[in-house]
PDB file of C-alpha atoms and ligand atoms in Angstrom:
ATOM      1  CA  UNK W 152    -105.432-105.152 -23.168  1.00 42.00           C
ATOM      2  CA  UNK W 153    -107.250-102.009 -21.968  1.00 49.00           C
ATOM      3  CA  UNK W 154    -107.406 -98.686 -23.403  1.00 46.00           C
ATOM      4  CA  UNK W 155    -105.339 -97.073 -20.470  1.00 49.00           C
ATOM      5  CA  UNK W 156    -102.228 -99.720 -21.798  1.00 58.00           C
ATOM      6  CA  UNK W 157    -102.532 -99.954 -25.447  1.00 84.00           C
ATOM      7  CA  UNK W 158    -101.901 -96.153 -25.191  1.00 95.00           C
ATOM      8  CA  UNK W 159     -98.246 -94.485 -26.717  1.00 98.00           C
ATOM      9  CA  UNK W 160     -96.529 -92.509 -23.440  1.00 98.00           C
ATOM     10  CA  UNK W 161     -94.618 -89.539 -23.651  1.00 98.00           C
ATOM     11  CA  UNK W 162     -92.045 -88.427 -21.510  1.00 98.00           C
ATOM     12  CA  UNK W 163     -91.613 -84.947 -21.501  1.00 98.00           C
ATOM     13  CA  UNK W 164     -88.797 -82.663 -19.668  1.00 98.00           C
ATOM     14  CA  UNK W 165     -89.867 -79.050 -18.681  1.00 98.00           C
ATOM     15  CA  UNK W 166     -93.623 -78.978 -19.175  1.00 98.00           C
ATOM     16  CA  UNK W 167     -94.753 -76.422 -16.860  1.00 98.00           C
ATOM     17  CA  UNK W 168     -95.243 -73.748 -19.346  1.00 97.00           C
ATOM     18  CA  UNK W 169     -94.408 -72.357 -23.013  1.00 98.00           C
ATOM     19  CA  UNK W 170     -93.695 -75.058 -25.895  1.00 98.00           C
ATOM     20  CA  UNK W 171     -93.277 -78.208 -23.393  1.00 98.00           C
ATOM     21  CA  UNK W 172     -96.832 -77.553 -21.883  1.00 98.00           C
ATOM     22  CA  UNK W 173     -98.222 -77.063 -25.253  1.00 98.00           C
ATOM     23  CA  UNK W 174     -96.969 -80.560 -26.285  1.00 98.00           C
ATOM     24  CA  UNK W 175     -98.102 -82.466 -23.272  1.00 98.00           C
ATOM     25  CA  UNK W 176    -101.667 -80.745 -23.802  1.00 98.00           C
ATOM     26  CA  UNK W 177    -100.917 -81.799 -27.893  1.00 98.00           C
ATOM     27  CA  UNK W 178    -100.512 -85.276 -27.005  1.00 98.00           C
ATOM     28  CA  UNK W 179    -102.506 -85.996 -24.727  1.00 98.00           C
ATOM     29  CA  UNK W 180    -105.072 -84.241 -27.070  1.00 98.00           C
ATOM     30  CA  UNK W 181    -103.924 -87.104 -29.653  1.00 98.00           C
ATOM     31  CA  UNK W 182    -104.874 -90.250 -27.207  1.00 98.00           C
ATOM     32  CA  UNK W 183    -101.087 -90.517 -26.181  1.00 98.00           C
ATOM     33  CA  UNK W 184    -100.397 -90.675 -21.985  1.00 98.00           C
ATOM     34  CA  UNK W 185     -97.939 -87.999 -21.020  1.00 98.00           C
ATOM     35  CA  UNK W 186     -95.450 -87.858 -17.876  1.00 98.00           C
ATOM     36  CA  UNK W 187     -94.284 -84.787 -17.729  1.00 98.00           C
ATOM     37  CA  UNK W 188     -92.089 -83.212 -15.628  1.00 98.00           C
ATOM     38  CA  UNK W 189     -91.797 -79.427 -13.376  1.00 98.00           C
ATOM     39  CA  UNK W 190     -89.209 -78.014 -11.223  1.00 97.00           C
ATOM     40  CA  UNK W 191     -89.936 -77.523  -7.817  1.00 84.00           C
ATOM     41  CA  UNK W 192     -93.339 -78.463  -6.008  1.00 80.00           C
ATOM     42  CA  UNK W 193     -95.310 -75.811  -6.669  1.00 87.00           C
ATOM     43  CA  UNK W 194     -98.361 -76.066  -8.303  1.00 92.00           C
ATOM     44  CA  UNK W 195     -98.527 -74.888 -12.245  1.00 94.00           C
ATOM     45  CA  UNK W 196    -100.552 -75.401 -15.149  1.00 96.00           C
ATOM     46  CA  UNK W 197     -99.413 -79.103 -15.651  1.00 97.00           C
ATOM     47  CA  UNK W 198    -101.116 -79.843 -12.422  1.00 97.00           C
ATOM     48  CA  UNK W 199    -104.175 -78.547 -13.912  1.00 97.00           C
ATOM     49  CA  UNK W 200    -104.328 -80.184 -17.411  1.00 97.00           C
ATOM     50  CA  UNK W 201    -103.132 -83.793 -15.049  1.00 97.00           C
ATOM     51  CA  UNK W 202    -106.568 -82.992 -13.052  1.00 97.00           C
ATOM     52  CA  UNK W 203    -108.726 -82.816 -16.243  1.00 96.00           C
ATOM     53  CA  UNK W 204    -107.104 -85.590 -17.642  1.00 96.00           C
ATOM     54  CA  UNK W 205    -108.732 -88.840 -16.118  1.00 96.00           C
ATOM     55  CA  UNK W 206    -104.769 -89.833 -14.839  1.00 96.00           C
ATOM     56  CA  UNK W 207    -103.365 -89.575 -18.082  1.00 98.00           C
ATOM     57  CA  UNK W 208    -101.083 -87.132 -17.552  1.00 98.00           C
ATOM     58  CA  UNK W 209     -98.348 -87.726 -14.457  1.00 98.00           C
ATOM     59  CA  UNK W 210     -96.374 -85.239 -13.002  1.00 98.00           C
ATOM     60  CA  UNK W 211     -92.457 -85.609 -12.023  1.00 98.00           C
ATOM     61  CA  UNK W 212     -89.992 -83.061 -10.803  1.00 97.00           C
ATOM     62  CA  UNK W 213     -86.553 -82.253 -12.020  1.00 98.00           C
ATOM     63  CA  UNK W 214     -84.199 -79.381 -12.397  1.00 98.00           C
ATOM     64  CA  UNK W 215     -82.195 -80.834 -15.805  1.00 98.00           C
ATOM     65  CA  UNK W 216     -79.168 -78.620 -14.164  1.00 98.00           C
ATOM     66  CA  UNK W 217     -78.522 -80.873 -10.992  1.00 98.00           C
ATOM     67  CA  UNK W 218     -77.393 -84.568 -11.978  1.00 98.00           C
ATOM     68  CA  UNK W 219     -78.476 -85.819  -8.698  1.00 98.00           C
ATOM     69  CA  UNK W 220     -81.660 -84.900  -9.579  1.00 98.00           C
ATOM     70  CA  UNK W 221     -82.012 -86.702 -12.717  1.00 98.00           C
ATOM     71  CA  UNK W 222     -80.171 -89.966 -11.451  1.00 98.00           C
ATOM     72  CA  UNK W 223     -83.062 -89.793  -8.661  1.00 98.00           C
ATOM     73  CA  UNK W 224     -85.615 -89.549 -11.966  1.00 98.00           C
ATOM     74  CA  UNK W 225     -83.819 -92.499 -13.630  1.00 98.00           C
ATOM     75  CA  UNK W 226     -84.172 -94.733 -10.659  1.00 98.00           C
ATOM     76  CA  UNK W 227     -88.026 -93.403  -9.678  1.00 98.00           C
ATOM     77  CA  UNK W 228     -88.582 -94.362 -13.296  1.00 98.00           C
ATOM     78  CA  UNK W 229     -86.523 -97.496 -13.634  1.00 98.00           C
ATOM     79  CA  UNK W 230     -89.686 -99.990 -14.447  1.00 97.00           C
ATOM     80  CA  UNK W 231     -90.951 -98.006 -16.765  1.00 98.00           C
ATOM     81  CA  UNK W 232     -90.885 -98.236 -20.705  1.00 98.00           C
ATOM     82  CA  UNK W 233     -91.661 -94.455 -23.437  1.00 98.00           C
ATOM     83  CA  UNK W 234     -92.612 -94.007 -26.917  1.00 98.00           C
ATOM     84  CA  UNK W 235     -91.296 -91.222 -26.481  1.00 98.00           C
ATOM     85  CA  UNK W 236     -88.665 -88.705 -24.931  1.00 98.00           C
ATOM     86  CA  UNK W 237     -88.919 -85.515 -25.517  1.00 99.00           C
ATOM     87  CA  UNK W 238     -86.712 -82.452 -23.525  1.00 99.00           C
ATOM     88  CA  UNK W 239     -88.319 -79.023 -23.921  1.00 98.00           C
ATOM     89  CA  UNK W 240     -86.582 -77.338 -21.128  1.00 98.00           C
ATOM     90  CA  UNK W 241     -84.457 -74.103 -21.746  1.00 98.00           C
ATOM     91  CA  UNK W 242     -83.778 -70.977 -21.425  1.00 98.00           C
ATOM     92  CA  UNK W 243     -82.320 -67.685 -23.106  1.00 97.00           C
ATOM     93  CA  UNK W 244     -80.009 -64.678 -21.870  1.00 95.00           C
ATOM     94  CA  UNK W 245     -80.174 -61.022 -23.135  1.00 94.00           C
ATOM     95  CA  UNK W 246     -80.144 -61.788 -26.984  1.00 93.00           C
ATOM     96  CA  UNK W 247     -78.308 -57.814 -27.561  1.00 94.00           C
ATOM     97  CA  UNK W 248     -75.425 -59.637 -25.391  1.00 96.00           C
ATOM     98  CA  UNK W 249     -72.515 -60.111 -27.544  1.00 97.00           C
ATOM     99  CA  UNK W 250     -69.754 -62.638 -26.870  1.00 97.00           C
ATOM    100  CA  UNK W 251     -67.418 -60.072 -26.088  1.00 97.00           C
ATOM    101  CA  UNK W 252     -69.783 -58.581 -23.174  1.00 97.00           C
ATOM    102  CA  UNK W 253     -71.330 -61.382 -21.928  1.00 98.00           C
ATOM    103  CA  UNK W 254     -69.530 -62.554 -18.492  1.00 98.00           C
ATOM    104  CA  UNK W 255     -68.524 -66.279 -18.104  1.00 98.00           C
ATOM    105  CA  UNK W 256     -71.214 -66.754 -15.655  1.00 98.00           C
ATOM    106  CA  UNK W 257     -73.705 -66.014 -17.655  1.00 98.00           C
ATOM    107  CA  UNK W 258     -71.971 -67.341 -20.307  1.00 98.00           C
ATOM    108  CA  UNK W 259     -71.445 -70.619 -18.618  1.00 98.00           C
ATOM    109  CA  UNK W 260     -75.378 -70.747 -17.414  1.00 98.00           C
ATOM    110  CA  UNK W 261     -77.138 -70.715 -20.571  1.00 98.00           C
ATOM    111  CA  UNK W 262     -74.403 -73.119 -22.112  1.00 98.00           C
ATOM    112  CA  UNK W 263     -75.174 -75.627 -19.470  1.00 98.00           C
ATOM    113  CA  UNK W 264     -78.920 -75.073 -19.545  1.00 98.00           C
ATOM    114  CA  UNK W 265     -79.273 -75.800 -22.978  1.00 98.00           C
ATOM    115  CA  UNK W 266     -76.217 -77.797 -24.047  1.00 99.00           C
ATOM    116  CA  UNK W 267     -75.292 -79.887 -21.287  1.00 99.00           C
ATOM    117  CA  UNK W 268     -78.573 -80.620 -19.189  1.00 99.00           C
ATOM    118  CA  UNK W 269     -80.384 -82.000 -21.938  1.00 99.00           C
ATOM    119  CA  UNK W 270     -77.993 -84.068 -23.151  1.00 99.00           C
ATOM    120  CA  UNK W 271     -77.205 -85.300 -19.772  1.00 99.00           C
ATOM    121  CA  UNK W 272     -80.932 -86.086 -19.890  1.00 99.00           C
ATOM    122  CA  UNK W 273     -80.631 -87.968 -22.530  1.00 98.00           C
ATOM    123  CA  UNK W 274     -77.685 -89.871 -21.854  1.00 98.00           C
ATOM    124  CA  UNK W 275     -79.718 -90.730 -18.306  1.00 98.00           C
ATOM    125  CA  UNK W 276     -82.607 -91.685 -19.509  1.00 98.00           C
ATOM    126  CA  UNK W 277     -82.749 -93.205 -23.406  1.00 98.00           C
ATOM    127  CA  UNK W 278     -83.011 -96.553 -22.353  1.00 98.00           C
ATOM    128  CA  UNK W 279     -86.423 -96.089 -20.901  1.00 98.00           C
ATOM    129  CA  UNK W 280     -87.537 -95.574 -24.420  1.00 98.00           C
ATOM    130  CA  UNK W 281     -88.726 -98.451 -26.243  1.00 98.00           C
ATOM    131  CA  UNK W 282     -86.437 -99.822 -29.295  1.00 97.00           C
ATOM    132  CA  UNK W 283     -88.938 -98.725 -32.040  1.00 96.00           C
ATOM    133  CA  UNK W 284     -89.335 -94.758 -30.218  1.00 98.00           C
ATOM    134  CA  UNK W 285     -88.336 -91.574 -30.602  1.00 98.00           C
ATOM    135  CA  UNK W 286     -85.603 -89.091 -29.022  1.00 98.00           C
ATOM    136  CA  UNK W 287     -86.244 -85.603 -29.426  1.00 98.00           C
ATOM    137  CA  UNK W 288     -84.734 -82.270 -27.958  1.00 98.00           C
ATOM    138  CA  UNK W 289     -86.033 -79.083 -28.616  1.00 98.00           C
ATOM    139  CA  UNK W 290     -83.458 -77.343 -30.488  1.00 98.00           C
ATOM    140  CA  UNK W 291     -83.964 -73.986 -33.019  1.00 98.00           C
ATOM    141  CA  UNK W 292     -83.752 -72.382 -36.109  1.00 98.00           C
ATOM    142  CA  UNK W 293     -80.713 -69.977 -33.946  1.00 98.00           C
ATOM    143  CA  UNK W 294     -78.696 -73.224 -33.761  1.00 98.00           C
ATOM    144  CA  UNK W 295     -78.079 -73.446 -37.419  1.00 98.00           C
ATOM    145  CA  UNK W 296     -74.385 -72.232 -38.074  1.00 98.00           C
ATOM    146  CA  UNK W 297     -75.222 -72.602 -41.752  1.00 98.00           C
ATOM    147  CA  UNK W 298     -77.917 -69.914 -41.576  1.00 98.00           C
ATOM    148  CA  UNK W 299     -76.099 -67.881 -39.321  1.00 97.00           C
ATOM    149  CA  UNK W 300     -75.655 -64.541 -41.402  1.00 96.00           C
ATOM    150  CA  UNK W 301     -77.634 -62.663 -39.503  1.00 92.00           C
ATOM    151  CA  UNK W 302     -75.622 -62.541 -36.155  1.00 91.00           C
ATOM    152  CA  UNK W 303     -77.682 -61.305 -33.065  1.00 92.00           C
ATOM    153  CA  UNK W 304     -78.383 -63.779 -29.893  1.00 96.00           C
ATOM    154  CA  UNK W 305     -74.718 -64.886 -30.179  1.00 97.00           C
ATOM    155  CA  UNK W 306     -74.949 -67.006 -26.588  1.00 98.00           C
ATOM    156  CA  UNK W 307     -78.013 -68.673 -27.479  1.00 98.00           C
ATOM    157  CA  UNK W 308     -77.241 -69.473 -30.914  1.00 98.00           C
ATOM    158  CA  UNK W 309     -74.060 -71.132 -29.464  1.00 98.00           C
ATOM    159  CA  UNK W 310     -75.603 -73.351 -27.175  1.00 98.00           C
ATOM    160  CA  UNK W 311     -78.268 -74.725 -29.032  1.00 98.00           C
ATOM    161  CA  UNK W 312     -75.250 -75.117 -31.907  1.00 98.00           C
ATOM    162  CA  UNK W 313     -73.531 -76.790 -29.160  1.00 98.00           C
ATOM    163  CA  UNK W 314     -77.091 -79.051 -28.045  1.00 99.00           C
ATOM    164  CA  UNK W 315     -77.029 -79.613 -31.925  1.00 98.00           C
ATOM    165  CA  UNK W 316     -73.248 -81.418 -32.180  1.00 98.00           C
ATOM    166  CA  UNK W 317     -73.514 -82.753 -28.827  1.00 98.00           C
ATOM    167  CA  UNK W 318     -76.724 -85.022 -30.474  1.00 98.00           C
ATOM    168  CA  UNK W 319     -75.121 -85.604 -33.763  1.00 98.00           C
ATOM    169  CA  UNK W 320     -72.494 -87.407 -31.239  1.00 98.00           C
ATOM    170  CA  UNK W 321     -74.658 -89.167 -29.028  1.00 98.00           C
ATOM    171  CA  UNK W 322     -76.109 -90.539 -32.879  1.00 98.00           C
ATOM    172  CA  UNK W 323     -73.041 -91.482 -34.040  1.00 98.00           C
ATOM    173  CA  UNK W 324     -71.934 -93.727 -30.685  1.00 98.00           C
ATOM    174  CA  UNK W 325     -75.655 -95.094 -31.396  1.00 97.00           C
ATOM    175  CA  UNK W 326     -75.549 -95.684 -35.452  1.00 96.00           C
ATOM    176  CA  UNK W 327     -77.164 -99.054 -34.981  1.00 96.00           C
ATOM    177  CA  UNK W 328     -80.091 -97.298 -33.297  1.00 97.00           C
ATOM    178  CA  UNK W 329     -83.355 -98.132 -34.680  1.00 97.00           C
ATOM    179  CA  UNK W 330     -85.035 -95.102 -32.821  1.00 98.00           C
ATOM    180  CA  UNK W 331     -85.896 -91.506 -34.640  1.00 98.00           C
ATOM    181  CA  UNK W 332     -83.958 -88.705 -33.072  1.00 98.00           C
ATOM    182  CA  UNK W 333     -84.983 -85.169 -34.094  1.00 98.00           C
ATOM    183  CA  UNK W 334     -83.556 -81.978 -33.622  1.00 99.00           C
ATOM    184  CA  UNK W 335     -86.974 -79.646 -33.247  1.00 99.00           C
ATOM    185  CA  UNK W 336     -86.831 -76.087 -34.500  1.00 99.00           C
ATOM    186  CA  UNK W 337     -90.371 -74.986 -33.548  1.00 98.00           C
ATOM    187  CA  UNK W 338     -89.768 -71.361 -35.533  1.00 98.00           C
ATOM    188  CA  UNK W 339     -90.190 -68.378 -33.325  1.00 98.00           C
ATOM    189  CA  UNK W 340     -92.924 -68.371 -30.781  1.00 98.00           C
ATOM    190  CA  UNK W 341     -94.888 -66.245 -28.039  1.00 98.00           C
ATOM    191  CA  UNK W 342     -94.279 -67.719 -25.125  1.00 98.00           C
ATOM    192  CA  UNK W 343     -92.308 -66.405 -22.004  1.00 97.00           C
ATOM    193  CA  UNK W 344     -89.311 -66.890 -24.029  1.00 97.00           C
ATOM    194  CA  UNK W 345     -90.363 -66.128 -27.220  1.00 97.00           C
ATOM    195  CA  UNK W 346     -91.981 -62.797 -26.111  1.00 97.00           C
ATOM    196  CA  UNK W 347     -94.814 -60.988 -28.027  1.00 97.00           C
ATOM    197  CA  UNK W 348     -93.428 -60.114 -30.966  1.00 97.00           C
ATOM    198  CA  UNK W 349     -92.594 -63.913 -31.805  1.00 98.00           C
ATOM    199  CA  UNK W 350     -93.657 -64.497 -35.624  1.00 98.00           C
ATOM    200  CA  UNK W 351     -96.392 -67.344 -34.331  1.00 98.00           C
ATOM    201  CA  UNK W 352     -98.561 -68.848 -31.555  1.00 98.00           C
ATOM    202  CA  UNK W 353     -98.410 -71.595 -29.620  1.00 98.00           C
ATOM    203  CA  UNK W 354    -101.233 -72.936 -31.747  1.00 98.00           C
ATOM    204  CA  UNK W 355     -99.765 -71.827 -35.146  1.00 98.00           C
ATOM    205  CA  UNK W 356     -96.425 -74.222 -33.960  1.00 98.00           C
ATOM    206  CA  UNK W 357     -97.058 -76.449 -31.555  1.00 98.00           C
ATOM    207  CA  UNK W 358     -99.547 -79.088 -33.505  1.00 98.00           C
ATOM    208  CA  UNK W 359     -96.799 -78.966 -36.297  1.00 98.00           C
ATOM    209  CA  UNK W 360     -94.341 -79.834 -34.136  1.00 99.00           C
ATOM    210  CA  UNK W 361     -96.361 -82.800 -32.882  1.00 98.00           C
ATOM    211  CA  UNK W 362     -97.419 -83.758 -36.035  1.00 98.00           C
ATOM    212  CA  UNK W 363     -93.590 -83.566 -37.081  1.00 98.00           C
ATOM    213  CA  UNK W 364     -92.601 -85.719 -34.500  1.00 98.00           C
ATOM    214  CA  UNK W 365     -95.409 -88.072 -35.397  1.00 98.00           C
ATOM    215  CA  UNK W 366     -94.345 -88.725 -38.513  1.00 98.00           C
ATOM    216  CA  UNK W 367     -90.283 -89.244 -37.793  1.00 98.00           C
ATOM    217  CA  UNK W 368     -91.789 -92.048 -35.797  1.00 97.00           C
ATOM    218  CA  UNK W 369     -90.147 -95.357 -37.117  1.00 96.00           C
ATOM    219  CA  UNK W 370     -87.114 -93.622 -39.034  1.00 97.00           C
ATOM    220  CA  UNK W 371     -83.968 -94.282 -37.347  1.00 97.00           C
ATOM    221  CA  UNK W 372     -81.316 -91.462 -37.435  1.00 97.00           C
ATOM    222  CA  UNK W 373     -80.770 -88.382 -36.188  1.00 98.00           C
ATOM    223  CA  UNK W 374     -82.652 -85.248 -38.488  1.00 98.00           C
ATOM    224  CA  UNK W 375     -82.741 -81.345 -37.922  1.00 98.00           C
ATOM    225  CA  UNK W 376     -86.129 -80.731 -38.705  1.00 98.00           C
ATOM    226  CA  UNK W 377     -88.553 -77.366 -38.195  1.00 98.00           C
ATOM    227  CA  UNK W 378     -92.184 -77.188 -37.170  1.00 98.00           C
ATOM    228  CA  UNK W 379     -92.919 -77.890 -40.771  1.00 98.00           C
ATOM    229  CA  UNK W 380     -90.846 -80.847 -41.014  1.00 98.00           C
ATOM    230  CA  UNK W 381     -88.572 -79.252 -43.022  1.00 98.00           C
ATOM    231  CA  UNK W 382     -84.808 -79.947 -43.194  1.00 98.00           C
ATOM    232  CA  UNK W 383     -83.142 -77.001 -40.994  1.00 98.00           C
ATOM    233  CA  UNK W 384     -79.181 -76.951 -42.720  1.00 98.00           C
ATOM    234  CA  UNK W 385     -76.870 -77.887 -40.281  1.00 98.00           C
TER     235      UNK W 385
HETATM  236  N1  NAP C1480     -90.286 -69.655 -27.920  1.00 66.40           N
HETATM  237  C1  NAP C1480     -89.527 -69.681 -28.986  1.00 66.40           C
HETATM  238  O1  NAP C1480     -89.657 -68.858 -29.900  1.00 66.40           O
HETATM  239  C2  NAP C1480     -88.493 -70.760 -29.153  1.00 66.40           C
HETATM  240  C3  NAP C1480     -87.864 -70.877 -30.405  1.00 66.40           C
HETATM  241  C4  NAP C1480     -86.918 -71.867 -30.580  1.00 66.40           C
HETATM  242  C5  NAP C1480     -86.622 -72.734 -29.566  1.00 66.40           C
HETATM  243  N2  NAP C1480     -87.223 -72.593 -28.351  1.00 66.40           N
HETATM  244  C6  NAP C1480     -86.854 -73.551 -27.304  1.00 66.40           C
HETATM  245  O2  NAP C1480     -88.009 -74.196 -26.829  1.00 66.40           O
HETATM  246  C7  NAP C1480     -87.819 -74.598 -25.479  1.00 66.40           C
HETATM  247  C8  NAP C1480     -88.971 -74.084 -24.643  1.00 66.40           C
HETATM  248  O3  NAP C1480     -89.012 -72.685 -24.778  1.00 66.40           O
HETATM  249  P1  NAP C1480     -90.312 -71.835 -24.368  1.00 66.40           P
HETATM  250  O4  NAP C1480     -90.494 -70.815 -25.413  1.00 66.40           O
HETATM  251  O5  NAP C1480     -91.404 -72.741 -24.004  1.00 66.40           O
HETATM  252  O6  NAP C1480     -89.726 -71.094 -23.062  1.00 66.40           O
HETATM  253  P2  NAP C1480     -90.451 -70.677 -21.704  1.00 66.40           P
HETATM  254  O7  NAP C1480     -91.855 -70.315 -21.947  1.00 66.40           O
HETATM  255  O8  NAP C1480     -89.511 -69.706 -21.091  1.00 66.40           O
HETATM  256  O9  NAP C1480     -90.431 -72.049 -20.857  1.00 66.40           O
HETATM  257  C9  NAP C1480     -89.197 -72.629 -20.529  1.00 66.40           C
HETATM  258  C10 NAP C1480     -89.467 -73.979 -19.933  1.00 66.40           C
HETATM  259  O10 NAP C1480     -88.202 -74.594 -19.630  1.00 66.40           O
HETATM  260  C11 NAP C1480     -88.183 -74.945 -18.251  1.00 66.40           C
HETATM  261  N3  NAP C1480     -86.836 -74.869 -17.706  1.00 66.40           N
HETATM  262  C12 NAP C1480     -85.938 -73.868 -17.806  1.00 66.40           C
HETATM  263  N4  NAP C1480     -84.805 -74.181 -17.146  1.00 66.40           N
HETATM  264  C13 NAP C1480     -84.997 -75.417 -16.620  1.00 66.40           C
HETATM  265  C14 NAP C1480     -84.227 -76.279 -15.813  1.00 66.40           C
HETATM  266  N5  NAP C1480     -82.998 -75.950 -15.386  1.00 66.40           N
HETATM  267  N6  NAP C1480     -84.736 -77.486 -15.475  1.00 66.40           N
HETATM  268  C15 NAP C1480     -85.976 -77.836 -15.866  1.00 66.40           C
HETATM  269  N7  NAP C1480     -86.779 -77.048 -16.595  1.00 66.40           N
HETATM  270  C16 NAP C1480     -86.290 -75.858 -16.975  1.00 66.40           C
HETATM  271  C17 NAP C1480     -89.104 -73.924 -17.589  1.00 66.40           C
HETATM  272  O11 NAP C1480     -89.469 -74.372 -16.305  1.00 66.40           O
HETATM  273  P3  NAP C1480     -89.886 -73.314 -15.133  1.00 66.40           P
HETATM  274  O12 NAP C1480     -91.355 -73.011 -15.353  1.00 66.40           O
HETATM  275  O13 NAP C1480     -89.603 -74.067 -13.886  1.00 66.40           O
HETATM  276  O14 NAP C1480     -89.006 -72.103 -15.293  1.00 66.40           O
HETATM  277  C18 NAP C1480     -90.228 -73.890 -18.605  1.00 66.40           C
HETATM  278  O15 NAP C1480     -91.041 -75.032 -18.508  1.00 66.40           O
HETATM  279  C19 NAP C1480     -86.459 -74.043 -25.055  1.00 66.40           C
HETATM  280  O16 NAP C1480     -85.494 -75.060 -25.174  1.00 66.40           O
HETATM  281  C20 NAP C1480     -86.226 -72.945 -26.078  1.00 66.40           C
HETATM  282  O17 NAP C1480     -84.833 -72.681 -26.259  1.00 66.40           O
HETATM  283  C21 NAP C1480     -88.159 -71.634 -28.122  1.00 66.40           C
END
């Protein structure tokens, strides 16, 4: 077998910048092959780390908002077999929004950004991921109702809440499921999202992360876990 196939593969959903980019440059970093994918055609810093990267890292496109889109994905990628997936994409609204100003647009937009889409990634494309893999979805800290006392980024919190039950029900239709599924809280980071105040960097969260995922590798079940690899109460 040659190097090139005895290789892990990642599959990795919004990796054109921030935490998703991080991770594809993480793992490829680690000796795994990465497929990540990038709305639109134009050229970003995946493209870059794909051309330094001796063909280890593949680029696909997909918008995790338009089911067309990632039926086309599903069939483009129907011979192929993951270690991993992983979906990073998402996205955040005015966090001083409350629920009683936001308007159902906007309401509606982040909840299917970050509730639906992934999941309907996940219910698309699972079965490309090899019996003994992993499932993960970047989720956060925010999405904890337990440690909700603190209130603030009410639309947010509620969809990653929402990307949180949605999982716990896509593990319970799959209980006989020998893969890991994980839940990633990558604590607060500066990125485009995260802004500049964010309480780490990329580098302070992103090899945890990894690492964290590494290690839920060959556990089946569904877990909540931070950047640490810490429990996150549900
Ligand atoms: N940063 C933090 O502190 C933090 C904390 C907890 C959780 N998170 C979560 O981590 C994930 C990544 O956040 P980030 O900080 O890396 O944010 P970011 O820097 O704003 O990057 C967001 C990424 O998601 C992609 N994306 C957004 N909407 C998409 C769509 N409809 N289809 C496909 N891709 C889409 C973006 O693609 P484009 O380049 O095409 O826009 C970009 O790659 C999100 O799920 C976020 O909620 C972040």
């Amino acid at each position: 077998m040659s190097v090139s196939q005895s290789r892990k593969t990642l599959l990795i959903v919004g990796a054109s910048r921030g935490l998703g980019h991080a991770m594809a440059e993480e793992f490829l970093a680690r000796g795994w092959n990465v497929l990540g994918t990038v709305r639109g055609g134009s050229r970003g810093r995946l493209h870059e780390l794909s051309e330094r990267s001796a063909g280890r890292v593949e680029i696909e496109t997909l918008d995790i908002t338009v089911p067309e889109q990632i039926r086309a994905l599903r069939s483009r990628l129907a011979a192929r077999k993951f270690d991993m997936l992983f979906v990073s994409a998402g996205i955040t609204n005015n966090p001083r929004e409350t629920i009683g100003e936001v308007s159902t647009e906007e309401f509606v937009r982040v909840m299917v950004t970050n509730a639906l889409s992934p999941m309907r990634v996940v219910e698309a494309l699972h079965d490309l991921v090899s019996a003994d893999g992993t499932l993960g979805v970047m989720s956060s800290g925010q999405g904890s109702v337990a440690n909700n006392t603190g209130g603030q980024r009410e639309v947010y919190r509620a969809s990653k809440a929402a990307l949180n039950t949605l999982m716990r029900s896509f593990a319970a239709r799959h209980v006989d499921d020998r893969r890991a599924m994980v839940l990633m809280a990558p604590g607060w980071v500066r990125t485009d999202m995260g802004g500049p105040d964010g309480r780490l960097s990329i580098e302070e969260s992103i090899p945890n992360v990894v690492s964290t995922l590494l290690a839920a590798q060959g556990t089946p079940g569904l877990r909540y876990l931070d950047y640490l690899g810490r429990t996150v109460p549900w």
